[in-house]
mmCIF file of C-alpha atoms in Angstrom:
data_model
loop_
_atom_site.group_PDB
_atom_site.id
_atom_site.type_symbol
_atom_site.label_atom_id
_atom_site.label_comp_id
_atom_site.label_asym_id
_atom_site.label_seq_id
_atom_site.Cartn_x
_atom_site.Cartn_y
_atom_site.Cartn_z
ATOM 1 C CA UNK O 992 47.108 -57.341 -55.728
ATOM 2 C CA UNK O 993 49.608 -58.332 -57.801
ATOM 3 C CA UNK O 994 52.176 -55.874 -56.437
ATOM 4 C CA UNK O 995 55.051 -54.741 -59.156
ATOM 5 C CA UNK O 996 54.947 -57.123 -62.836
ATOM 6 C CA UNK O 997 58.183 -57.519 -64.931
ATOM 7 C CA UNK O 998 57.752 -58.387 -68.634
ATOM 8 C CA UNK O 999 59.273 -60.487 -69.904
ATOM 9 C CA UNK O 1000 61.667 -62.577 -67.243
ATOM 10 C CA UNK O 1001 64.203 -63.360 -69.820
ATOM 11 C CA UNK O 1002 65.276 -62.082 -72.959
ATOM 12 C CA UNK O 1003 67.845 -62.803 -75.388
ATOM 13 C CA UNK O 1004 69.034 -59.961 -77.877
ATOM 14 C CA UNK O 1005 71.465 -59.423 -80.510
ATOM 15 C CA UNK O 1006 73.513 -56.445 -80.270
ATOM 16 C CA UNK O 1007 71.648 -53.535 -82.080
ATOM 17 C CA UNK O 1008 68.133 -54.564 -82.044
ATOM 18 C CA UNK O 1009 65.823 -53.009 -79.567
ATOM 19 C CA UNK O 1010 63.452 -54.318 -76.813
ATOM 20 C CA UNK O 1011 60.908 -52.854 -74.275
ATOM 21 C CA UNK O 1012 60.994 -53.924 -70.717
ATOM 22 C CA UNK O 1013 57.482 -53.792 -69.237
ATOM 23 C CA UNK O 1014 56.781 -52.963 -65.539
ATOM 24 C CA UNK O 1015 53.346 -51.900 -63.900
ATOM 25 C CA UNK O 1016 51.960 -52.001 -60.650
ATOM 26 C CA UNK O 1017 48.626 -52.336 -59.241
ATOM 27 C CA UNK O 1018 49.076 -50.651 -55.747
ATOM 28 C CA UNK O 1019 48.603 -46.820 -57.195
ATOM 29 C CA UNK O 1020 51.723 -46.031 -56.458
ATOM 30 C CA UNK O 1021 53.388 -42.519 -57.583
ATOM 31 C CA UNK O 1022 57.247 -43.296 -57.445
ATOM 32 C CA UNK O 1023 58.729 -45.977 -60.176
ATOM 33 C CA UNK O 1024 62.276 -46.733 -61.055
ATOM 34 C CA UNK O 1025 64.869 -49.345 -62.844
ATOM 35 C CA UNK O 1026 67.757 -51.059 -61.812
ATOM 36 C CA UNK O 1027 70.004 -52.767 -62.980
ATOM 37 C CA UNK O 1028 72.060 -55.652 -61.431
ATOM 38 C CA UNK O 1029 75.075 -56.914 -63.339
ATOM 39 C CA UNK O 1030 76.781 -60.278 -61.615
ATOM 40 C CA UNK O 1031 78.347 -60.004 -57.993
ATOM 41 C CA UNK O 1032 77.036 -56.279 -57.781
ATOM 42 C CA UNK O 1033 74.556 -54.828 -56.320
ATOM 43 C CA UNK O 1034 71.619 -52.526 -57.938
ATOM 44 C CA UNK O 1035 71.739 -49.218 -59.607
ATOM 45 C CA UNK O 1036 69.655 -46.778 -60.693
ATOM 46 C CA UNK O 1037 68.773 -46.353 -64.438
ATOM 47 C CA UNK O 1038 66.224 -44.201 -64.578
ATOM 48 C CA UNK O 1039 63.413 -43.143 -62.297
ATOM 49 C CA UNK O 1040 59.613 -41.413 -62.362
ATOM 50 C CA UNK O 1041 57.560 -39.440 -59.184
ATOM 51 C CA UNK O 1042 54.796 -39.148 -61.468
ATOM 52 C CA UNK O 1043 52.614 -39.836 -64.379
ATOM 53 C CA UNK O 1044 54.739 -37.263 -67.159
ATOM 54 C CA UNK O 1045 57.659 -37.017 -64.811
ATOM 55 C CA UNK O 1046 60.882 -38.798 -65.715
ATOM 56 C CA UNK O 1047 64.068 -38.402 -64.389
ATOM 57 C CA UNK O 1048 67.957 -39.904 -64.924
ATOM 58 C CA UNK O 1049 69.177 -42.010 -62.234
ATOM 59 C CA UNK O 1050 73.380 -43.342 -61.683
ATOM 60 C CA UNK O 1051 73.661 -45.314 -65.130
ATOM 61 C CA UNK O 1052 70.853 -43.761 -67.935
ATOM 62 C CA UNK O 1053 73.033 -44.057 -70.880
ATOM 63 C CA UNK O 1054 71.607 -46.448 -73.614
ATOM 64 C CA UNK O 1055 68.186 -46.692 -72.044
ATOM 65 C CA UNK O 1056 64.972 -44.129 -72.665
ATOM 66 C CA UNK O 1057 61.515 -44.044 -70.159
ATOM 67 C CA UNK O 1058 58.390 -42.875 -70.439
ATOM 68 C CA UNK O 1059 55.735 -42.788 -67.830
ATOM 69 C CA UNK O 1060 52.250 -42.159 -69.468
ATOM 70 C CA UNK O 1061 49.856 -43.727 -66.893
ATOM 71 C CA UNK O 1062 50.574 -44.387 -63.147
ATOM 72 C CA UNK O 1063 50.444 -47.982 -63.568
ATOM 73 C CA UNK O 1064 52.953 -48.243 -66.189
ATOM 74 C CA UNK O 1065 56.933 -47.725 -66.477
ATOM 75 C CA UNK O 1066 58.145 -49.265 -69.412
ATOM 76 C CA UNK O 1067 62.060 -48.975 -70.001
ATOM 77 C CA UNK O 1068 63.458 -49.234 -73.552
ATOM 78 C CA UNK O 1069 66.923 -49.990 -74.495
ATOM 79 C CA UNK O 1070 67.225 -48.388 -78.246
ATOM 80 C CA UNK O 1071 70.005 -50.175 -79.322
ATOM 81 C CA UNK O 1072 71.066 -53.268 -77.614
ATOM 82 C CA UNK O 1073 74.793 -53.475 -76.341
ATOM 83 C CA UNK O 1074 76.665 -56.419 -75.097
ATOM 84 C CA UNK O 1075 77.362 -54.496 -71.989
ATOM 85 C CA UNK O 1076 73.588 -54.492 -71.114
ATOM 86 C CA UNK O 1077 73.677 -57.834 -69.754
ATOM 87 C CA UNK O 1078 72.488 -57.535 -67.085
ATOM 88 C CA UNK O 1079 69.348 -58.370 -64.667
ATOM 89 C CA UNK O 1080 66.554 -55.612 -64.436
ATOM 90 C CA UNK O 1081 64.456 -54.830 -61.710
ATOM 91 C CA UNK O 1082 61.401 -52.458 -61.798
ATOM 92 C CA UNK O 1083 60.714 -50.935 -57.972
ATOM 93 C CA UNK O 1084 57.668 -48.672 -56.914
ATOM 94 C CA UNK O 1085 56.817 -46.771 -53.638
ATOM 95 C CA UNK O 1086 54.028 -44.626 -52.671
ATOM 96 C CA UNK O 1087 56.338 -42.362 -51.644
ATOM 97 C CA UNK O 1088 58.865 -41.278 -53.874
ATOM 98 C CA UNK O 1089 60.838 -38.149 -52.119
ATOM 99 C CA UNK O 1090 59.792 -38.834 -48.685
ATOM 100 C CA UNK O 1091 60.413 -42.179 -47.225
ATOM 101 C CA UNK O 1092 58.429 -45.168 -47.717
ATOM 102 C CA UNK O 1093 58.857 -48.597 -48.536
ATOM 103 C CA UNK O 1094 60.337 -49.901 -52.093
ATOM 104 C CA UNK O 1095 58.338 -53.092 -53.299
ATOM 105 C CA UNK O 1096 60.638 -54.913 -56.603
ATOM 106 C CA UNK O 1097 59.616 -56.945 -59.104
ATOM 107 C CA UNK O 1098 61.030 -60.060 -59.934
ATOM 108 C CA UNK O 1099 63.521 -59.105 -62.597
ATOM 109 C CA UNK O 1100 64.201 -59.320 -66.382
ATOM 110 C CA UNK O 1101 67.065 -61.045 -67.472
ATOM 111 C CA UNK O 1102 68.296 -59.852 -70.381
ATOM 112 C CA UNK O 1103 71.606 -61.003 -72.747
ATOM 113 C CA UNK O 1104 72.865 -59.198 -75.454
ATOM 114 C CA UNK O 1105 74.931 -61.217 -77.593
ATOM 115 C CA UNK B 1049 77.954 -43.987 -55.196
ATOM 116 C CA UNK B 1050 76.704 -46.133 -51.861
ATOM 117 C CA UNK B 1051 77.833 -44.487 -48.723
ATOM 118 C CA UNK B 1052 77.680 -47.204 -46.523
ATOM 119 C CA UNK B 1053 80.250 -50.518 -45.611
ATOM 120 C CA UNK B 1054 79.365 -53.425 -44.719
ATOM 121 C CA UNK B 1055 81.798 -56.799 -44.511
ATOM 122 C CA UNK B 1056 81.151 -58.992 -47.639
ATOM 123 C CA UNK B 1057 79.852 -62.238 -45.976
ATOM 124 C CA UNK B 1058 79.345 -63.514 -42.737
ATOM 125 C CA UNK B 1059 78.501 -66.710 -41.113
ATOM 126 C CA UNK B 1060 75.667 -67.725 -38.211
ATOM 127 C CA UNK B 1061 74.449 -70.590 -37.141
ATOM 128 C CA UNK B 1062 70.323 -71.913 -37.169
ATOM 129 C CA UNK B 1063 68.457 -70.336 -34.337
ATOM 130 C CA UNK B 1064 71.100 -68.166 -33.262
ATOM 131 C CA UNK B 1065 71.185 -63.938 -33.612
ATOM 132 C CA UNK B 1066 72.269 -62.812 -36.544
ATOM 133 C CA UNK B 1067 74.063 -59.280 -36.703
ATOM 134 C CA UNK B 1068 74.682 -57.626 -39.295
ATOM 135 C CA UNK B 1069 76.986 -53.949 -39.262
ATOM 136 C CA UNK B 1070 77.147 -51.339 -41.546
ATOM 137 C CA UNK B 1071 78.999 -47.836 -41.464
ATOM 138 C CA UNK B 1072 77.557 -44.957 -42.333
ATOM 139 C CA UNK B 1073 79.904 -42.336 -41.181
ATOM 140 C CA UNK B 1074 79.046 -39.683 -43.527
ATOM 141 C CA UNK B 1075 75.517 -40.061 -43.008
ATOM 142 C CA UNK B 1076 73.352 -36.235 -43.261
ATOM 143 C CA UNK B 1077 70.502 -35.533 -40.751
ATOM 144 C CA UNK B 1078 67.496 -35.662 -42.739
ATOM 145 C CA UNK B 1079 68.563 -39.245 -43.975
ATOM 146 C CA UNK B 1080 67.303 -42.632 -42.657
ATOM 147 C CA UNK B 1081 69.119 -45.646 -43.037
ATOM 148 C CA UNK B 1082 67.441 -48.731 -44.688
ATOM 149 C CA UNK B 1083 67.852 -52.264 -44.817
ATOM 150 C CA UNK B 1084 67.330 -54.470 -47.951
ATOM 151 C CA UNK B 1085 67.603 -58.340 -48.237
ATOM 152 C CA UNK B 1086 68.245 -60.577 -51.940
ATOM 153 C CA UNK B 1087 67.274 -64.090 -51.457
ATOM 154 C CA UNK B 1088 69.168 -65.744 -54.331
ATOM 155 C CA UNK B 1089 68.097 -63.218 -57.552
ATOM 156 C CA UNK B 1090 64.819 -62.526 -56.490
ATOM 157 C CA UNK B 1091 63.893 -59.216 -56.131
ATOM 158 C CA UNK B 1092 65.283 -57.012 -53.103
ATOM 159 C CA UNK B 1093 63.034 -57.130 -50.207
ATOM 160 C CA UNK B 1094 62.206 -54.288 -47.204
ATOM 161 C CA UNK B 1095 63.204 -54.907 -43.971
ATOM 162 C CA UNK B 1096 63.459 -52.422 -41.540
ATOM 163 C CA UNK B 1097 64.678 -48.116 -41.522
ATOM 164 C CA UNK B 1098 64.888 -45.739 -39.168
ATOM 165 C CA UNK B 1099 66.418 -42.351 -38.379
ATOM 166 C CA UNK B 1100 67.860 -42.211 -34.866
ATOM 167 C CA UNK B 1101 65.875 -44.166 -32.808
ATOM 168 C CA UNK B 1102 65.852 -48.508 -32.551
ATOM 169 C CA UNK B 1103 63.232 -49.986 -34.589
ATOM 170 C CA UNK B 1104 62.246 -53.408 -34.382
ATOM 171 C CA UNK B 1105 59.047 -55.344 -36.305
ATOM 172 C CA UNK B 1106 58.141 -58.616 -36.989
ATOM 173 C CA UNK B 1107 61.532 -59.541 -39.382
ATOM 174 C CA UNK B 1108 64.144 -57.881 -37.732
ATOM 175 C CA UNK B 1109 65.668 -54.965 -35.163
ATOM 176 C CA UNK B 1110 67.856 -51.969 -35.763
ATOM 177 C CA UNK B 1111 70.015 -50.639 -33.847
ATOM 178 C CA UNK B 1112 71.628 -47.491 -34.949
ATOM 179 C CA UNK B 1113 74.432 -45.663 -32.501
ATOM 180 C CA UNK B 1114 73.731 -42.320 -30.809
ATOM 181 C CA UNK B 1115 76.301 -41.036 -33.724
ATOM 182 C CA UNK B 1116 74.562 -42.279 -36.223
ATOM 183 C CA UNK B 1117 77.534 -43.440 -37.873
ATOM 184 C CA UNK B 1118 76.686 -46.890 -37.446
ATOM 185 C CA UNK B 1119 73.899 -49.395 -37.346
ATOM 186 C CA UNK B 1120 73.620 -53.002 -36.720
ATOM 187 C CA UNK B 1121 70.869 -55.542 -38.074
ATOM 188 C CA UNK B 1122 69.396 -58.258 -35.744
ATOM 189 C CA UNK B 1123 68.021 -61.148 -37.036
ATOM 190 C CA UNK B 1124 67.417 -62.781 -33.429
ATOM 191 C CA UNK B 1125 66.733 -66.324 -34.330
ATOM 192 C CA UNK B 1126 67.941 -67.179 -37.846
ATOM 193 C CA UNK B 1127 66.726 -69.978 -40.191
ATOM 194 C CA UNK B 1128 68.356 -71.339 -43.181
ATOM 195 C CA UNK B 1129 65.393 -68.614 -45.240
ATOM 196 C CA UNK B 1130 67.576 -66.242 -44.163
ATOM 197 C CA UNK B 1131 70.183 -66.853 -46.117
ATOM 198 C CA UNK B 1132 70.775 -63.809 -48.496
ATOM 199 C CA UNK B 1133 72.979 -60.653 -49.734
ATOM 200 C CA UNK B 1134 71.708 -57.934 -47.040
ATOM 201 C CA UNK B 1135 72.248 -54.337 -48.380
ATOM 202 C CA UNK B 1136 72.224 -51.347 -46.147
ATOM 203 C CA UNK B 1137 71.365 -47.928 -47.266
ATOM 204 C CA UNK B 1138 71.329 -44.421 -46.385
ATOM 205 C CA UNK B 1139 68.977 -41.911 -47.649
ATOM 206 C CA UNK B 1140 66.424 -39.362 -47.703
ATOM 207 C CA UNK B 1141 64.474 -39.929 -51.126
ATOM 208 C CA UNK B 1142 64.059 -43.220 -53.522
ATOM 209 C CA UNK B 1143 66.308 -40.938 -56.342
ATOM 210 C CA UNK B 1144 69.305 -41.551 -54.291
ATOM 211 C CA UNK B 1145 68.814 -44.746 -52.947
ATOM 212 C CA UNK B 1146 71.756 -46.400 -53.633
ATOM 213 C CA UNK B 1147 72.806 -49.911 -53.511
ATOM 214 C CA UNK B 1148 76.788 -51.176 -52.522
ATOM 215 C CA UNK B 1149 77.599 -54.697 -52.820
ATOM 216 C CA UNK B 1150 75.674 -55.539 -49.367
ATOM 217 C CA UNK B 1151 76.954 -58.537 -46.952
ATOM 218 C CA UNK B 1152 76.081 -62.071 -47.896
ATOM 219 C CA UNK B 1153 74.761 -63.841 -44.598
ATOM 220 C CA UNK B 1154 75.158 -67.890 -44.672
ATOM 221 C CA UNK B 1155 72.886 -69.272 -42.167
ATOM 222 C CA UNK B 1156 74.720 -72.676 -41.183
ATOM 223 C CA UNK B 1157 72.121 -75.792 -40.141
#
């Protein structure tokens, strides 16, 4: 198994245009979510999914849209590309998303916005 | 917003116990407290949770106080590996899982 794949591991935007962050997972798993992790901080929560169709907002949506079509997939889209989006972005899924499980991340996007 | 505290670094030394506190004093019943790990920017990684009782596996113990108000990580013998940000957290689903700025533990040689 590969576990949980980011796409791509670095990015560089200029402020305006728009990107899609890929995640998907290969473990059938029903919870998905983003984080973000801006320098000397620790994560928080964009925007999360419990199931294929289900989307919810998390701490920090603003500026960012989800969709979650298929189980394996959790693609996050940033519309229009801000310098305060700099930031690293993780993609996390659990077979358990309300009761309590185990969280398994992928290995980041790093994204600037110039 | 992270409900927990933990101290912002720490220091041990190779081969020695490692432990790591965190306050959770506002902690509800139905919620479990977990323990992440960041080795440099990787992705975080799972270590241990547990609701009341100790837990120990294979990476680590937890010890959480008859309150519940506080728990301590044990790394019993740590190596330079386990060097890394350690974030504890206290919830009861993955929507409110929330992340503070965690304790970064040097592992000395």
């Amino acid at each position: 198994n590969a576990g949980v794949t980011q796409t791509p591991k670095f990015q560089v935007l200029k402020t305006g245009q728009s990107m899609t962050l890929q995640c998907a997972q290969d473990m059938n798993h029903e919870y998905m979510s983003w984080y973000r992790q801006d320098p000397g901080m620790g994560l928080r929560l964009i925007h999360y999914s419990v199931g294929a169709g289900i989307t919810d907002q998390g701490e920090v949506p603003n500026g960012y849209n989800v969709s979650r079509s298929t189980t394996e997939d959790f693609p996050l889209r940033l519309l229009s590309a801000a310098p305060s989006q700099t930031s690293v972005y993780f993609c996390a899924s659990s077979s358990s998303g309300g009761l309590i499980g185990e969280l398994f991340f992928g290995e980041g996007s790093r994204l600037t916005v110039l | 917003d992270a409900k927990t505290t933990q101290p912002p670094s720490m220091d041990c030394a190779e081969g020695r116990a490692a432990n790591l506190p965190c306050n959770h004093s506002t902690i509800s019943g139905n919620e479990y407290v977990y323990w992440y790990r960041q080795i440099h920017s990787q992705g975080p990684q799972y270590i241990i949770h547990g609701l009341k009782n100790n837990e120990t596996n294979e990476m680590a113990s937890l010890i959480i106080t008859e309150d519940r108000k506080s728990s301590t990580l044990i790394l019993p013998h740590a190596t330079l590996r386990d060097t890394a940000v350690y974030y504890c957290i206290v919830a009861n689903n993955f929507n409110k899982f929330y992340f503070g700025s965690g304790t970064k533990l040097n592992v000395k040689p």
